[in-house]
Amino acid sequence: MQKKQFIVLTALLIFFQIISAQNPKKPSSDAIFNQIQKLNFLGSVLYIAAHPDDENTRLISYLSNEQKARTGYLSLTRGDGGQNLIGTQLRELLGVIRTQELIEARKIDGGEQFFSRANDFGFSKNPTETLQIWDKEKVLADVVWAIRKFQPDVIINRFDHRSPGTTHGHHTASALLSVESFNLTNNPTIFPEQLKYVKPWQAKRQFFNTSWWFYGSMEKYNAADKTNLMAMQTGAYYPSVGKSNQEIAALSRSRHQSQGFGSTGVRGEDTEYLEFINGEALKNKKSLFEGIDTSWNRVKGGKTIGELLTKIAAEFDHKNPSLSIPNLAKAYSMIQALDENHWSPLKSAEIKEIIAACSGLYLEAVAQNQEATPGTNIKLKLEAINRSSVPMQLLSVTTLPNEIKTSQNLELKNNILNNINLDSQLPEAINYTQPYWLQENGTVGMYTVNDQKNRGIPDIIREVKVVFNMKVNGIEMPFERIVVYKYNDDVKGEIYNYLDIVPEVTTAITDKVLLFKDNKIKNVTVKIRAGKDGIKGNLQLDLPKSWSVEPKSIPFDIAKKGTEQMVNFQITPPNKPEEGVVKSVAIVGNKRFDKEQIFINYDHITKQQVLKPAEAKLIKTDLKTNGERIAYIMGAGDEVPSSLTQLGYAVTILKPEEISAEKLADFDVVMTGVRAYNTINALAFKQNLLFDFVKSGKTMVVQYNTNGDLVTENIAPYPLKLSKDRVTEEDAEVRFLAPNHPVLNFPNKITSKDFEGWKQEQGLYYPNEFDKAFAPILSSNDKGETPKNGALLIASYGKGHYIYTGLSFFRELPEGVTGAYKLLSNIISIQSSDTIPVSTKK
C-alpha cells in the first residue's frame, strides 16, 4: 500500500509540475478532445540524450500528439556547461535556466521531462573522460531509475553508442548508458535499493534516432541505404490547432533561448529514421508499438474502462464538453478501483484535469505576498468556480504541507464565483524554495541528491499547496494546486509567480572576486535583504586568519520585507600572496543566515529563486596593471567588465550604435565580449571604425566567437579563420611559442603556474588558419591530439595592436583564477610595452 501511495503521489507531482503551467491552463474543446483520446492509449516512449536542446522535438511532438503515446525526455544533464546568449548566468545558474526552458518546451510538444544527477562539466571529447568525471555508476543508476519509474515500452536514443570520439563525449555517453541499462532494468539484483519505490521493468525494444548529422552531410544522408531503418512519417497536420507537427516542434525548440535555438516551423512531408538496437525486432516496421497492447486490456480489469473511454470520445460534443463529465467521472471511479500502481495513478490525474477542463472548473490558491519565511502565517485567497450545469460541491480544502483540512460544504453553482479567505501556518522546518539539486555540495561531474524519490524530478519541489476536495457528479475527487502569487502589470497584464519560501534575511557581497594588487585596504560592499518585516541583527564577515576586517560587525534594522540595505567593510590583505574565501553572515537572535538570494527572471520561463553561499573569493597577488581606459562591447553576455573593474581599470560599456571615431578617441582599449561577432549584427558595419582605432595606436581585444553564423567574415584586419579547435582539459600543458613576447613579460611575468587551477576548459574555437602578421603566443592540446596554436594571436596593425583570443577568460575571471587576471592585464597593456618583436609587425 505504501508503495502504491508513493507512486500515486509521484505521478501527481510529475503531472502538475509538467502539465500545469505557472499560468493556469485554459484548454479549448479541441485540446480537451485530444486529451480524451490520449486517455485510451496506454503506450509510452522514453527519449534519451545528454543535454537540453539535444532532444528531437519533431519526434516527441509526433509521438505525443499524433500517436497519443506518453512520451518522456530524459536529459542526463541540465546543460550547466553551455554558454548563455541571454544573460551573464553560467554554470549551475545556467543549468537552472535551461531546466526551465526544457520544461516550457515539453508544455508545447506534449512530452514530459526528466533528468539525472549528471553535471554538465563542459565539452568532452570522448565518453571515457565523460563517464569518469560523471561517476558512471551513479548516472547509470539514474537511467535505470528513470526507466523503472517511467516504464517505457520503447526507448529511443538520440546518439549512436558505437561511434565514440565523433561527437561530444556526453552525447555518446548518454547512448552507452541507455544501451547498457536496457538489460539491467528488469534485474532485481541491480540497484535493489530502488525497488522500495519501483519495480523491475523491461522495455520491449530500443532504437537509435539517426539523422543527416550522423552521416556528415545532407547529401550523404539522402544517398545512404536506409533499408535497415524504420521510417516514420512525422509531417502530420493538426487542423484543430492549424499547425503542422513541425511547426509545433519549432515552437518547442524555440524555448531554448539561452542557446539561441529559435526555429522556424515548416510544413509538408517529413521523415524520421529509427535504427533497431535492442529487444524484440519489428516485423513490418509500421509501428513502434508492434506486439505491444496499448489498450486498456493491458491492465487487469481495464477492458470496460477502455470501452467507456471509446464511447466518451465518440460522443464528445465540441460545443458542450461538459456533456462528457458524467461518463468521465464514472471512468475515474473505475480507474481508482483498479489494483494497479502505474497506469491507474497516471490516468486518474489526467482524467481529473480533463473533467475540470470540460466543466470550466477553475480552482486557484493565491498568496497575498510572493515571499514568506518558515514558521509564518500566510494569507490565501482561494477561487472556485464551476462553469457548467454539472452538480459540484467543494467539500473541504486541505493546506499543505501542514495538512490542515477546513470544511467548506459549498455548492458550486453554474458560473457563480466563490472566493474563500484562508490562513495557513507554515512549518518552522519547511524547506526554502530553491532547485533541490543545488541544496547539497556536489562534484565537478555530479549533483548530490540524497533522497532517492527526488532523483529525476525536473523542477523545484514546491511544498505549499492547496487540495480542493471536490464532489463531481456525486463522485469525490481531490484537485491539487500549487500556491501562486499574481499581480497586474500595466503593460503585460496579469503576471503569475509561485510563492517562494525565503530566509528571514539574505546577504550578498557585491563583488564575487576581491582582488588585492598591493597591501592597500579595499572597501567591500555587502547587500542585506529582508525576507520579513522588522528584521534586525548584526552583519559580520568571516575571513581567513591572515586577513583583517573593520568593523568587526555592523548592525542592521530593516522595517519592510523585500527592501535592502547596503553596508561597507574595509578588508586588509596579508603581506604575502594568498587566496581565500570571505563569507557574509547575518546574525539574528541566535540564528545565522549565510545565503545569497539570486533571482532568475526571464519572460519565457518561470521566475526562479536560487540560494547560494554568500561568499566571495579573496586574492592577494603582486599583479600589476597600467591605467588603460577600456571600452567593452558586450556580446552574448559575460561578467568580464566587473572583473576588469576589480583589476582597477576604468571600464565603459559601449553599445554598438555608439561606436564612432569621436567616441573611441576617449579609450585606449576596445574589447569585445564573448560571441560578439555571432550576436551583434551592428558590428558588421563598425569594423572600419574599430580597425582605424587600432591603426591610430590603440589596442583591440576580441574574445572567442564560434565559427558559425558570424555577422562578418572580416573580424580581424588580416585573414583569420576560426575553427572548432578547443582544449577542454583545464590542466593541459601550456607551451610558450614566443617566450620573449611582451605579452608574457609585461607588466607581469607569465609562467606555467599561471595556467594552473583553470576551470572547465582552457579555451575554445581557436583560429587554425591566420595571416603571418599574427604571432601565435601559446600552444596546448588535449591528450592524444595535435598542438593547438591559436589560443592567443597578436598582430601589429598601423601603430596599434589587434589581439584575438579563444582563451576562456569569461569562465576563469568570475572564478577568481589569478593567472587569467595576470595574462589579461598583460594583453590590455600590450601598447604600453617597450618593444614588440619585429616578427609580429607587418
mmCIF file of N, CA and C in Angstrom, residues 768-841:
data_model
loop_
_atom_site.group_PDB
_atom_site.id
_atom_site.type_symbol
_atom_site.label_atom_id
_atom_site.label_comp_id
_atom_site.label_asym_id
_atom_site.label_seq_id
_atom_site.Cartn_x
_atom_site.Cartn_y
_atom_site.Cartn_z
ATOM 1 N N ASN A 768 42.526 28.328 -36.673
ATOM 2 C CA ASN A 768 43.532 27.353 -37.113
ATOM 3 C C ASN A 768 44.244 27.790 -38.396
ATOM 4 N N GLU A 769 43.756 28.889 -38.996
ATOM 5 C CA GLU A 769 44.430 29.491 -40.144
ATOM 6 C C GLU A 769 44.481 30.996 -39.892
ATOM 7 N N PHE A 770 45.674 31.571 -40.031
ATOM 8 C CA PHE A 770 45.788 33.011 -39.784
ATOM 9 C C PHE A 770 47.003 33.569 -40.524
ATOM 10 N N ASP A 771 46.912 34.835 -40.849
ATOM 11 C CA ASP A 771 47.952 35.535 -41.593
ATOM 12 C C ASP A 771 49.273 35.542 -40.812
ATOM 13 N N LYS A 772 50.370 35.615 -41.566
ATOM 14 C CA LYS A 772 51.688 35.638 -40.917
ATOM 15 C C LYS A 772 51.901 36.894 -40.089
ATOM 16 N N ALA A 773 51.011 37.868 -40.222
ATOM 17 C CA ALA A 773 51.101 39.064 -39.381
ATOM 18 C C ALA A 773 50.840 38.730 -37.924
ATOM 19 N N PHE A 774 50.133 37.639 -37.673
ATOM 20 C CA PHE A 774 49.817 37.241 -36.296
ATOM 21 C C PHE A 774 50.956 36.446 -35.687
ATOM 22 N N ALA A 775 51.290 36.780 -34.455
ATOM 23 C CA ALA A 775 52.259 35.998 -33.695
ATOM 24 C C ALA A 775 51.488 35.069 -32.766
ATOM 25 N N PRO A 776 51.557 33.740 -32.961
ATOM 26 C CA PRO A 776 50.944 32.808 -32.012
ATOM 27 C C PRO A 776 51.783 32.769 -30.740
ATOM 28 N N ILE A 777 51.147 32.889 -29.604
ATOM 29 C CA ILE A 777 51.864 33.019 -28.325
ATOM 30 C C ILE A 777 51.883 31.719 -27.541
ATOM 31 N N LEU A 778 50.790 30.969 -27.604
ATOM 32 C CA LEU A 778 50.637 29.792 -26.750
ATOM 33 C C LEU A 778 50.323 28.559 -27.588
ATOM 34 N N SER A 779 50.724 27.413 -27.073
ATOM 35 C CA SER A 779 50.395 26.139 -27.697
ATOM 36 C C SER A 779 49.955 25.163 -26.615
ATOM 37 N N SER A 780 48.909 24.416 -26.895
ATOM 38 C CA SER A 780 48.392 23.455 -25.930
ATOM 39 C C SER A 780 47.540 22.450 -26.663
ATOM 40 N N ASN A 781 47.255 21.350 -26.034
ATOM 41 C CA ASN A 781 46.358 20.354 -26.649
ATOM 42 C C ASN A 781 45.902 19.348 -25.603
ATOM 43 N N ASP A 782 44.746 18.769 -25.871
ATOM 44 C CA ASP A 782 44.270 17.672 -25.038
ATOM 45 C C ASP A 782 45.098 16.429 -25.330
ATOM 46 N N LYS A 783 45.054 15.467 -24.425
ATOM 47 C CA LYS A 783 45.845 14.246 -24.566
ATOM 48 C C LYS A 783 45.528 13.546 -25.886
ATOM 49 N N GLY A 784 46.603 13.159 -26.582
ATOM 50 C CA GLY A 784 46.454 12.415 -27.822
ATOM 51 C C GLY A 784 46.135 13.255 -29.040
ATOM 52 N N GLU A 785 46.137 14.583 -28.893
ATOM 53 C CA GLU A 785 45.806 15.448 -30.020
ATOM 54 C C GLU A 785 47.016 16.261 -30.452
ATOM 55 N N THR A 786 46.904 16.830 -31.624
ATOM 56 C CA THR A 786 47.976 17.671 -32.139
ATOM 57 C C THR A 786 47.937 19.034 -31.450
ATOM 58 N N PRO A 787 49.051 19.755 -31.415
ATOM 59 C CA PRO A 787 49.083 21.075 -30.765
ATOM 60 C C PRO A 787 48.108 22.057 -31.393
ATOM 61 N N LYS A 788 47.487 22.835 -30.568
ATOM 62 C CA LYS A 788 46.592 23.918 -30.999
ATOM 63 C C LYS A 788 47.284 25.235 -30.669
ATOM 64 N N ASN A 789 47.581 26.031 -31.704
ATOM 65 C CA ASN A 789 48.415 27.228 -31.539
ATOM 66 C C ASN A 789 47.644 28.541 -31.656
ATOM 67 N N GLY A 790 46.303 28.468 -31.710
ATOM 68 C CA GLY A 790 45.544 29.682 -31.953
ATOM 69 C C GLY A 790 44.893 30.298 -30.728
ATOM 70 N N ALA A 791 45.308 29.919 -29.523
ATOM 71 C CA ALA A 791 44.652 30.416 -28.308
ATOM 72 C C ALA A 791 44.824 31.923 -28.130
ATOM 73 N N LEU A 792 45.999 32.452 -28.520
ATOM 74 C CA LEU A 792 46.282 33.878 -28.341
ATOM 75 C C LEU A 792 47.125 34.346 -29.519
ATOM 76 N N LEU A 793 46.533 35.210 -30.322
ATOM 77 C CA LEU A 793 47.203 35.720 -31.530
ATOM 78 C C LEU A 793 47.306 37.239 -31.437
ATOM 79 N N ILE A 794 48.506 37.756 -31.716
ATOM 80 C CA ILE A 794 48.742 39.197 -31.615
ATOM 81 C C ILE A 794 49.368 39.706 -32.909
ATOM 82 N N ALA A 795 48.827 40.794 -33.417
ATOM 83 C CA ALA A 795 49.374 41.391 -34.639
ATOM 84 C C ALA A 795 49.468 42.902 -34.489
ATOM 85 N N SER A 796 50.560 43.469 -34.998
ATOM 86 C CA SER A 796 50.642 44.923 -35.111
ATOM 87 C C SER A 796 49.808 45.351 -36.310
ATOM 88 N N TYR A 797 49.104 46.450 -36.130
ATOM 89 C CA TYR A 797 48.319 46.993 -37.244
ATOM 90 C C TYR A 797 48.420 48.504 -37.164
ATOM 91 N N GLY A 798 49.102 49.100 -38.150
ATOM 92 C CA GLY A 798 49.393 50.523 -38.047
ATOM 93 C C GLY A 798 50.262 50.767 -36.827
ATOM 94 N N LYS A 799 49.829 51.669 -35.960
ATOM 95 C CA LYS A 799 50.576 51.977 -34.731
ATOM 96 C C LYS A 799 50.079 51.166 -33.534
ATOM 97 N N GLY A 800 49.032 50.380 -33.729
ATOM 98 C CA GLY A 800 48.429 49.684 -32.604
ATOM 99 C C GLY A 800 48.511 48.174 -32.721
ATOM 100 N N HIS A 801 47.674 47.507 -31.920
ATOM 101 C CA HIS A 801 47.715 46.053 -31.859
ATOM 102 C C HIS A 801 46.294 45.470 -31.889
ATOM 103 N N TYR A 802 46.152 44.450 -32.709
ATOM 104 C CA TYR A 802 44.920 43.670 -32.746
ATOM 105 C C TYR A 802 45.217 42.310 -32.106
ATOM 106 N N ILE A 803 44.359 41.898 -31.171
ATOM 107 C CA ILE A 803 44.583 40.652 -30.436
ATOM 108 C C ILE A 803 43.320 39.802 -30.509
ATOM 109 N N TYR A 804 43.489 38.548 -30.891
ATOM 110 C CA TYR A 804 42.371 37.596 -30.858
ATOM 111 C C TYR A 804 42.705 36.493 -29.861
ATOM 112 N N THR A 805 41.740 36.178 -28.984
ATOM 113 C CA THR A 805 41.975 35.110 -28.019
ATOM 114 C C THR A 805 40.745 34.234 -27.856
ATOM 115 N N GLY A 806 40.974 32.927 -27.895
ATOM 116 C CA GLY A 806 39.910 31.971 -27.619
ATOM 117 C C GLY A 806 39.971 31.446 -26.202
ATOM 118 N N LEU A 807 40.918 31.963 -25.409
ATOM 119 C CA LEU A 807 41.008 31.539 -24.011
ATOM 120 C C LEU A 807 39.712 31.879 -23.281
ATOM 121 N N SER A 808 39.318 31.013 -22.360
ATOM 122 C CA SER A 808 38.003 31.163 -21.719
ATOM 123 C C SER A 808 38.070 32.126 -20.531
ATOM 124 N N PHE A 809 38.469 33.365 -20.796
ATOM 125 C CA PHE A 809 38.515 34.375 -19.738
ATOM 126 C C PHE A 809 37.138 34.556 -19.095
ATOM 127 N N PHE A 810 36.081 34.400 -19.885
ATOM 128 C CA PHE A 810 34.728 34.609 -19.364
ATOM 129 C C PHE A 810 34.365 33.596 -18.287
ATOM 130 N N ARG A 811 35.054 32.454 -18.262
ATOM 131 C CA ARG A 811 34.853 31.474 -17.187
ATOM 132 C C ARG A 811 35.871 31.649 -16.066
ATOM 133 N N GLU A 812 37.094 31.970 -16.422
ATOM 134 C CA GLU A 812 38.166 31.984 -15.432
ATOM 135 C C GLU A 812 38.099 33.196 -14.494
ATOM 136 N N LEU A 813 37.768 34.370 -15.051
ATOM 137 C CA LEU A 813 37.784 35.580 -14.227
ATOM 138 C C LEU A 813 36.734 35.535 -13.117
ATOM 139 N N PRO A 814 35.469 35.171 -13.405
ATOM 140 C CA PRO A 814 34.492 35.086 -12.311
ATOM 141 C C PRO A 814 34.835 34.026 -11.271
ATOM 142 N N GLU A 815 35.652 33.045 -11.658
ATOM 143 C CA GLU A 815 36.076 32.014 -10.715
ATOM 144 C C GLU A 815 37.299 32.438 -9.905
ATOM 145 N N GLY A 816 37.852 33.603 -10.222
ATOM 146 C CA GLY A 816 38.994 34.105 -9.468
ATOM 147 C C GLY A 816 40.298 33.394 -9.778
ATOM 148 N N VAL A 817 40.518 33.031 -11.036
ATOM 149 C CA VAL A 817 41.773 32.377 -11.431
ATOM 150 C C VAL A 817 42.830 33.459 -11.624
ATOM 151 N N THR A 818 43.787 33.513 -10.720
ATOM 152 C CA THR A 818 44.767 34.609 -10.691
ATOM 153 C C THR A 818 45.552 34.717 -11.990
ATOM 154 N N GLY A 819 45.972 33.566 -12.536
ATOM 155 C CA GLY A 819 46.766 33.596 -13.757
ATOM 156 C C GLY A 819 46.014 34.227 -14.912
ATOM 157 N N ALA A 820 44.712 34.024 -14.963
ATOM 158 C CA ALA A 820 43.903 34.632 -16.022
ATOM 159 C C ALA A 820 43.881 36.145 -15.878
ATOM 160 N N TYR A 821 43.796 36.619 -14.648
ATOM 161 C CA TYR A 821 43.837 38.066 -14.407
ATOM 162 C C TYR A 821 45.176 38.645 -14.853
ATOM 163 N N LYS A 822 46.253 37.948 -14.531
ATOM 164 C CA LYS A 822 47.583 38.446 -14.889
ATOM 165 C C LYS A 822 47.761 38.510 -16.409
ATOM 166 N N LEU A 823 47.358 37.444 -17.082
ATOM 167 C CA LEU A 823 47.533 37.405 -18.525
ATOM 168 C C LEU A 823 46.665 38.455 -19.209
ATOM 169 N N LEU A 824 45.437 38.620 -18.749
ATOM 170 C CA LEU A 824 44.569 39.619 -19.358
ATOM 171 C C LEU A 824 45.118 41.020 -19.130
ATOM 172 N N SER A 825 45.700 41.263 -17.979
ATOM 173 C CA SER A 825 46.324 42.562 -17.717
ATOM 174 C C SER A 825 47.445 42.832 -18.708
ATOM 175 N N ASN A 826 48.232 41.801 -18.998
ATOM 176 C CA ASN A 826 49.311 41.958 -19.979
ATOM 177 C C ASN A 826 48.768 42.216 -21.384
ATOM 178 N N ILE A 827 47.684 41.517 -21.737
ATOM 179 C CA ILE A 827 47.066 41.720 -23.048
ATOM 180 C C ILE A 827 46.600 43.167 -23.183
ATOM 181 N N ILE A 828 45.960 43.674 -22.157
ATOM 182 C CA ILE A 828 45.454 45.048 -22.181
ATOM 183 C C ILE A 828 46.602 46.050 -22.252
ATOM 184 N N SER A 829 47.717 45.691 -21.650
ATOM 185 C CA SER A 829 48.860 46.616 -21.563
ATOM 186 C C SER A 829 49.815 46.518 -22.735
ATOM 187 N N ILE A 830 49.463 45.768 -23.767
ATOM 188 C CA ILE A 830 50.411 45.494 -24.847
ATOM 189 C C ILE A 830 50.932 46.770 -25.494
ATOM 190 N N GLN A 831 50.107 47.793 -25.584
ATOM 191 C CA GLN A 831 50.531 49.027 -26.246
ATOM 192 C C GLN A 831 51.528 49.810 -25.388
ATOM 193 N N SER A 832 51.527 49.507 -24.085
ATOM 194 C CA SER A 832 52.428 50.221 -23.182
ATOM 195 C C SER A 832 53.775 49.546 -23.047
ATOM 196 N N SER A 833 53.918 48.343 -23.618
ATOM 197 C CA SER A 833 55.193 47.644 -23.508
ATOM 198 C C SER A 833 56.253 48.368 -24.334
ATOM 199 N N ASP A 834 57.486 48.191 -23.963
ATOM 200 C CA ASP A 834 58.577 48.960 -24.576
ATOM 201 C C ASP A 834 58.811 48.588 -26.037
ATOM 202 N N THR A 835 58.822 47.290 -26.315
ATOM 203 C CA THR A 835 59.147 46.864 -27.681
ATOM 204 C C THR A 835 58.240 45.728 -28.099
ATOM 205 N N ILE A 836 58.018 45.619 -29.378
ATOM 206 C CA ILE A 836 57.289 44.499 -29.958
ATOM 207 C C ILE A 836 58.227 43.834 -30.956
ATOM 208 N N PRO A 837 58.415 42.511 -30.852
ATOM 209 C CA PRO A 837 59.326 41.839 -31.788
ATOM 210 C C PRO A 837 58.968 42.158 -33.236
ATOM 211 N N VAL A 838 60.012 42.335 -34.034
ATOM 212 C CA VAL A 838 59.828 42.683 -35.438
ATOM 213 C C VAL A 838 58.962 41.649 -36.148
ATOM 214 N N SER A 839 59.068 40.362 -35.718
ATOM 215 C CA SER A 839 58.332 39.296 -36.395
ATOM 216 C C SER A 839 56.831 39.459 -36.303
ATOM 217 N N THR A 840 56.352 40.277 -35.384
ATOM 218 C CA THR A 840 54.910 40.448 -35.235
ATOM 219 C C THR A 840 54.388 41.627 -36.025
ATOM 220 N N LYS A 841 55.269 42.399 -36.649
ATOM 221 C CA LYS A 841 54.819 43.586 -37.376
ATOM 222 C C LYS A 841 54.622 43.283 -38.851
#
